[in-house]
Amino acid sequence: MAKTKTIKINREFPLYLMLLPAVILALVFSYGPMVGIVMAFQRVLPGKGLFGSPWIGWDNFKYVFQMPNFYQVIWNTVFIAGLKAIAGVIVPVSVALMLNNVTSKLFKRTVQTVVYLPHFLSWIILAGIFVDILSPSDGVVNLLLKAVGMQPIFFLGNDNVFPWTMVATDIWKSFGFGTIVYLAALTDIDPTLYEAATVDGANRWQQTWHITLPGIMGTIIMLTTLSLGNILNAGFDQIFNLYSPLVYRTGDIIDTLVYRTGIANYQYGVATAVGLFKSVVSLLLIGIAYKLAAKFADYRIF
Amino acid sequence: MNPKITKLPPIWNIVNMVVLGTLALVCAFPIMHIFALSLSSATAANSGLVTVFPIDFTLQSYQFVIENPAFVRAFGISLMRVLVGTPISMILTVLVAYPLSRNRGEFRARDFFVWFFLITVLFSGGMIPYYMVIRQTGLIDSFWALVIPGALPVFNVILLVNFFRNIPKELEEAAAMDGATHWDILFRVLLPLSLPILATLTLFVAVGHWNSWFDGLLLMNSPDKYPLQSYLQTVIINPDPRFLSERDLALLQIISNRTTRAAQIFIAMIPILVVYPFLQRYFITGLKMGSVKG
C-alpha cells in the first residue's frame, strides 16, 4: 500500500513541476492584489506599507456611498453595458441570418472579412479614428450631416449623445466577431430539417423563423446569459479613451472613477473600496449567470 | 452556407445584399478615411476635402513619423513585448493545460488547481492593489512589467485543456505502455497533434500584446519606456505638451497635426493587417477545436 502511494506521487510529481511557474505567477500577481484589498479598510498613508496604515473599518465605503455622483456612475455603467449587451445580440444575429441568405460565396466572404477586422484593432487606434471622424467642426461624419442639411452632432462632447455614441462605436467594433460566432452555429443545423420543411411547403421566411432561429437559440441564450456577468464592465478601454469632463455626467463609469480616484488623486483606500464593491457584485452576477447558462443552455467551461 | 435551404425571391436577395454591402462600407469607411488622410497634404486635410482617396498625395506625414525617435522607440518596445511575451505565455499555457487535462485518477489535485486558476479570472483585487503589488515587486518602470504579470492567459488554457481532452486517449495509453513519462506524452504525443490550435492561440496572444496599452500607461513612469499603444494614447488621445519635444512642436507647425495623427494610427495598424488573413482563417477552427465535446 505504502509502495503504490509513493509510485503515485512520483508519477504525479512532474505535473506539479509543470504547474509551478504559473502557480507562483498567480500567487504574486493575482492573489497578491487580493491581499491588498485590506486597503479598502484603511486610511492608506504613503510609505507605511500594507499593514502599517490605520484601520478605519467601513469608513471608505461610507464615503463612497455618500459621494453625490456614485449612484449616477453605477447607473451609467449598467445603462451603457446593458445597451451594449442587447445590441450585441440583435445586430450579430441579424447580420448572420442575412449572410446565411447570400448565395454568392465571394460576396459573403468579402463582407465577413471587412466587418470582422475592427475586432482586432485596439481602442487606442479606434479612439484615434473616431475622435477624428466624429469631430463637430471638421470630422467627416459631421461634414456629411451638414451636406444633407442637418445640424452637426457633438458625438463625444454632448452628454446626452455620449452613451449612445459608446454603444454604436462598440457595436461597430464587435458585431463582426459575434456574426462569425453565430454563423458557425448556423452551419451546425441539420440540413435534413430544411429538406423536410421544403417538402411541407414552408417558404424561406418560415424556414428562418422555425428552423434557423431555434437552431441557434442555444448559442444566443448562452452568450446572453454569460453577458450578465459583465453588466458592471461598460468598457474601460473604450470610454477612458473617448470621454472628457464634458460628459462625466452620463459617461463616467465605475472603472474610470476608480482610475481617477486612485491613480490621479492618490485616494488609494477609497479607490480600492470602489473596486472591491465592483468585484464582489460582479462575482455574484457571474455565479448567477453560469448557473442560468448551465440550466438553460447546458453550458460548462470545463 | 446551407445548400439545401430554399433561395430568397430575387427582389429580397437584392435588398439583402444592399443592406449587407452598406454595413461593410460603414465598417471599412473610417479606416479608409484615416488612410487617405495620412497620405494627403495638410491643406487638403484641413479643408475637409478628403474622403476615401488621398488628395495632393504626399508621404510627408509618414516621413515625419518615421523620423521621430520617440515613435520608433515605442514601436520597438511593442515589437519586443510581442517577441518576448508571446513565447513566455505559450510555454506557460502548455505547461498548465497538460496537468489540468488529466482526469482525477491520474492527478488527484486537478480540481483544486482548476479552481486555483479559475478564481483569478472570476475575482480580482482591482486596479489599485494590482498597482501596489507591481510596485512592491520592483517591476515598476521595467520592461518585464509588460510581459510577466499577465503571462498566463487563463481563457487560452481552457481552450487548450478542452482540445487535449478531445485527443483519443488510446494514443497516450500506448505511449505510456512503452514507458513514456508525462513530459514525453505532452511533448511527443499531444503537442504534435495540437499545432493548429497552438498557432491560433499564439496569434491571439501576439495580437493581445500588440494592442495592450493600459499596463504601459499604469506601470511605466517615464514615457520613453511606453510601448506604441501607450505612446499613442499620450500623443494622440490625450496629448500632453510635456511629451512633445521642441522639434516636434516646430515640425507640427509645418505638417498638419491631423495627417501625422492619421499616419501614426495607420502605422500602428499595419502589424494587425499583416496577420489578419491568418487570424481570420484560424479563428473559427480554433474556436471549434477548443469547444467542449462530451
PDB file of C-alpha atoms in Angstrom, chain B residues 69-169:
ATOM      1  CA  PRO B  69      12.817  58.842 -32.423  1.00  0.00           C
ATOM      2  CA  ALA B  70      10.110  58.596 -29.739  1.00  0.00           C
ATOM      3  CA  PHE B  71       7.732  56.882 -32.136  1.00  0.00           C
ATOM      4  CA  VAL B  72      10.372  54.464 -33.412  1.00  0.00           C
ATOM      5  CA  ARG B  73      11.451  53.589 -29.864  1.00  0.00           C
ATOM      6  CA  ALA B  74       7.851  52.904 -28.797  1.00  0.00           C
ATOM      7  CA  PHE B  75       7.343  50.770 -31.892  1.00  0.00           C
ATOM      8  CA  GLY B  76      10.460  48.793 -30.949  1.00  0.00           C
ATOM      9  CA  ILE B  77       9.245  48.244 -27.373  1.00  0.00           C
ATOM     10  CA  SER B  78       5.935  46.918 -28.695  1.00  0.00           C
ATOM     11  CA  LEU B  79       7.750  44.582 -31.062  1.00  0.00           C
ATOM     12  CA  MET B  80       9.925  43.384 -28.181  1.00  0.00           C
ATOM     13  CA  ARG B  81       6.961  42.651 -25.948  1.00  0.00           C
ATOM     14  CA  VAL B  82       5.348  40.618 -28.717  1.00  0.00           C
ATOM     15  CA  LEU B  83       8.549  38.667 -29.408  1.00  0.00           C
ATOM     16  CA  VAL B  84       9.410  38.053 -25.747  1.00  0.00           C
ATOM     17  CA  GLY B  85       5.953  37.915 -24.204  1.00  0.00           C
ATOM     18  CA  THR B  86       4.279  35.565 -26.676  1.00  0.00           C
ATOM     19  CA  PRO B  87       6.679  32.606 -26.211  1.00  0.00           C
ATOM     20  CA  ILE B  88       6.562  33.007 -22.412  1.00  0.00           C
ATOM     21  CA  SER B  89       2.757  32.965 -22.463  1.00  0.00           C
ATOM     22  CA  MET B  90       2.617  29.958 -24.771  1.00  0.00           C
ATOM     23  CA  ILE B  91       5.053  27.906 -22.677  1.00  0.00           C
ATOM     24  CA  LEU B  92       3.064  28.643 -19.525  1.00  0.00           C
ATOM     25  CA  THR B  93      -0.239  27.868 -21.264  1.00  0.00           C
ATOM     26  CA  VAL B  94       1.007  24.461 -22.417  1.00  0.00           C
ATOM     27  CA  LEU B  95       2.553  23.610 -19.048  1.00  0.00           C
ATOM     28  CA  VAL B  96      -0.672  24.436 -17.208  1.00  0.00           C
ATOM     29  CA  ALA B  97      -3.044  22.883 -19.742  1.00  0.00           C
ATOM     30  CA  TYR B  98      -1.423  19.443 -19.560  1.00  0.00           C
ATOM     31  CA  PRO B  99      -1.885  18.759 -15.816  1.00  0.00           C
ATOM     32  CA  LEU B 100      -5.393  20.212 -15.907  1.00  0.00           C
ATOM     33  CA  SER B 101      -6.350  17.950 -18.811  1.00  0.00           C
ATOM     34  CA  ARG B 102      -5.584  14.804 -16.725  1.00  0.00           C
ATOM     35  CA  ASN B 103      -8.519  13.145 -15.054  1.00  0.00           C
ATOM     36  CA  ARG B 104      -8.837  12.926 -11.297  1.00  0.00           C
ATOM     37  CA  GLY B 105      -7.464   9.379 -11.167  1.00  0.00           C
ATOM     38  CA  GLU B 106      -4.243  10.483 -12.754  1.00  0.00           C
ATOM     39  CA  PHE B 107      -3.860  13.790 -10.941  1.00  0.00           C
ATOM     40  CA  ARG B 108      -5.683  13.952  -7.645  1.00  0.00           C
ATOM     41  CA  ALA B 109      -5.187  17.675  -7.110  1.00  0.00           C
ATOM     42  CA  ARG B 110      -6.584  18.528 -10.556  1.00  0.00           C
ATOM     43  CA  ASP B 111      -9.848  20.063  -9.348  1.00  0.00           C
ATOM     44  CA  PHE B 112      -8.040  22.139  -6.764  1.00  0.00           C
ATOM     45  CA  PHE B 113      -5.782  23.676  -9.422  1.00  0.00           C
ATOM     46  CA  VAL B 114      -8.650  24.205 -11.858  1.00  0.00           C
ATOM     47  CA  TRP B 115     -10.298  26.367  -9.210  1.00  0.00           C
ATOM     48  CA  PHE B 116      -6.994  27.947  -8.241  1.00  0.00           C
ATOM     49  CA  PHE B 117      -6.656  29.388 -11.762  1.00  0.00           C
ATOM     50  CA  LEU B 118     -10.358  29.975 -12.372  1.00  0.00           C
ATOM     51  CA  ILE B 119     -10.618  32.175  -9.282  1.00  0.00           C
ATOM     52  CA  THR B 120      -8.038  34.543 -10.777  1.00  0.00           C
ATOM     53  CA  VAL B 121     -10.460  35.274 -13.643  1.00  0.00           C
ATOM     54  CA  LEU B 122     -13.577  35.437 -11.513  1.00  0.00           C
ATOM     55  CA  PHE B 123     -12.254  37.765  -8.854  1.00  0.00           C
ATOM     56  CA  SER B 124      -9.527  40.349  -8.730  1.00  0.00           C
ATOM     57  CA  GLY B 125      -8.098  42.749  -6.209  1.00  0.00           C
ATOM     58  CA  GLY B 126      -8.722  45.677  -8.532  1.00  0.00           C
ATOM     59  CA  MET B 127      -6.562  48.295 -10.148  1.00  0.00           C
ATOM     60  CA  ILE B 128      -5.005  49.928  -7.088  1.00  0.00           C
ATOM     61  CA  PRO B 129      -3.861  46.783  -5.192  1.00  0.00           C
ATOM     62  CA  TYR B 130      -2.521  45.448  -8.506  1.00  0.00           C
ATOM     63  CA  TYR B 131      -0.502  48.608  -8.988  1.00  0.00           C
ATOM     64  CA  MET B 132       0.820  48.314  -5.401  1.00  0.00           C
ATOM     65  CA  VAL B 133       1.917  44.701  -5.938  1.00  0.00           C
ATOM     66  CA  ILE B 134       3.797  45.592  -9.108  1.00  0.00           C
ATOM     67  CA  ARG B 135       5.497  48.373  -7.180  1.00  0.00           C
ATOM     68  CA  GLN B 136       6.394  46.011  -4.321  1.00  0.00           C
ATOM     69  CA  THR B 137       7.935  43.507  -6.724  1.00  0.00           C
ATOM     70  CA  GLY B 138      10.122  46.266  -8.173  1.00  0.00           C
ATOM     71  CA  LEU B 139       8.757  45.778 -11.673  1.00  0.00           C
ATOM     72  CA  ILE B 140       7.523  49.366 -11.990  1.00  0.00           C
ATOM     73  CA  ASP B 141       9.233  51.078 -14.891  1.00  0.00           C
ATOM     74  CA  SER B 142      10.729  47.781 -16.080  1.00  0.00           C
ATOM     75  CA  PHE B 143      10.081  46.155 -19.456  1.00  0.00           C
ATOM     76  CA  TRP B 144       9.239  42.921 -17.633  1.00  0.00           C
ATOM     77  CA  ALA B 145       6.156  44.512 -16.071  1.00  0.00           C
ATOM     78  CA  LEU B 146       4.644  44.384 -19.580  1.00  0.00           C
ATOM     79  CA  VAL B 147       5.427  40.704 -20.019  1.00  0.00           C
ATOM     80  CA  ILE B 148       5.429  38.790 -16.721  1.00  0.00           C
ATOM     81  CA  PRO B 149       2.327  39.752 -14.645  1.00  0.00           C
ATOM     82  CA  GLY B 150      -0.185  38.885 -17.368  1.00  0.00           C
ATOM     83  CA  ALA B 151       1.752  35.959 -18.787  1.00  0.00           C
ATOM     84  CA  LEU B 152      -0.889  33.289 -18.134  1.00  0.00           C
ATOM     85  CA  PRO B 153      -3.992  33.738 -20.313  1.00  0.00           C
ATOM     86  CA  VAL B 154      -6.433  31.505 -18.428  1.00  0.00           C
ATOM     87  CA  PHE B 155      -9.010  31.571 -21.236  1.00  0.00           C
ATOM     88  CA  ASN B 156      -6.433  30.086 -23.630  1.00  0.00           C
ATOM     89  CA  VAL B 157      -5.616  27.424 -21.046  1.00  0.00           C
ATOM     90  CA  ILE B 158      -9.303  26.427 -21.012  1.00  0.00           C
ATOM     91  CA  LEU B 159      -9.336  26.107 -24.818  1.00  0.00           C
ATOM     92  CA  LEU B 160      -6.180  24.006 -24.810  1.00  0.00           C
ATOM     93  CA  VAL B 161      -7.385  21.769 -21.955  1.00  0.00           C
ATOM     94  CA  ASN B 162     -10.563  21.048 -23.886  1.00  0.00           C
ATOM     95  CA  PHE B 163      -8.535  20.349 -27.016  1.00  0.00           C
ATOM     96  CA  PHE B 164      -6.203  17.926 -25.192  1.00  0.00           C
ATOM     97  CA  ARG B 165      -9.209  16.117 -23.751  1.00  0.00           C
ATOM     98  CA  ASN B 166     -10.615  15.503 -27.218  1.00  0.00           C
ATOM     99  CA  ILE B 167      -7.475  13.726 -28.409  1.00  0.00           C
ATOM    100  CA  PRO B 168      -8.112   9.959 -28.291  1.00  0.00           C
ATOM    101  CA  LYS B 169      -6.851   8.503 -25.006  1.00  0.00           C
TER     102      LYS B 169
END
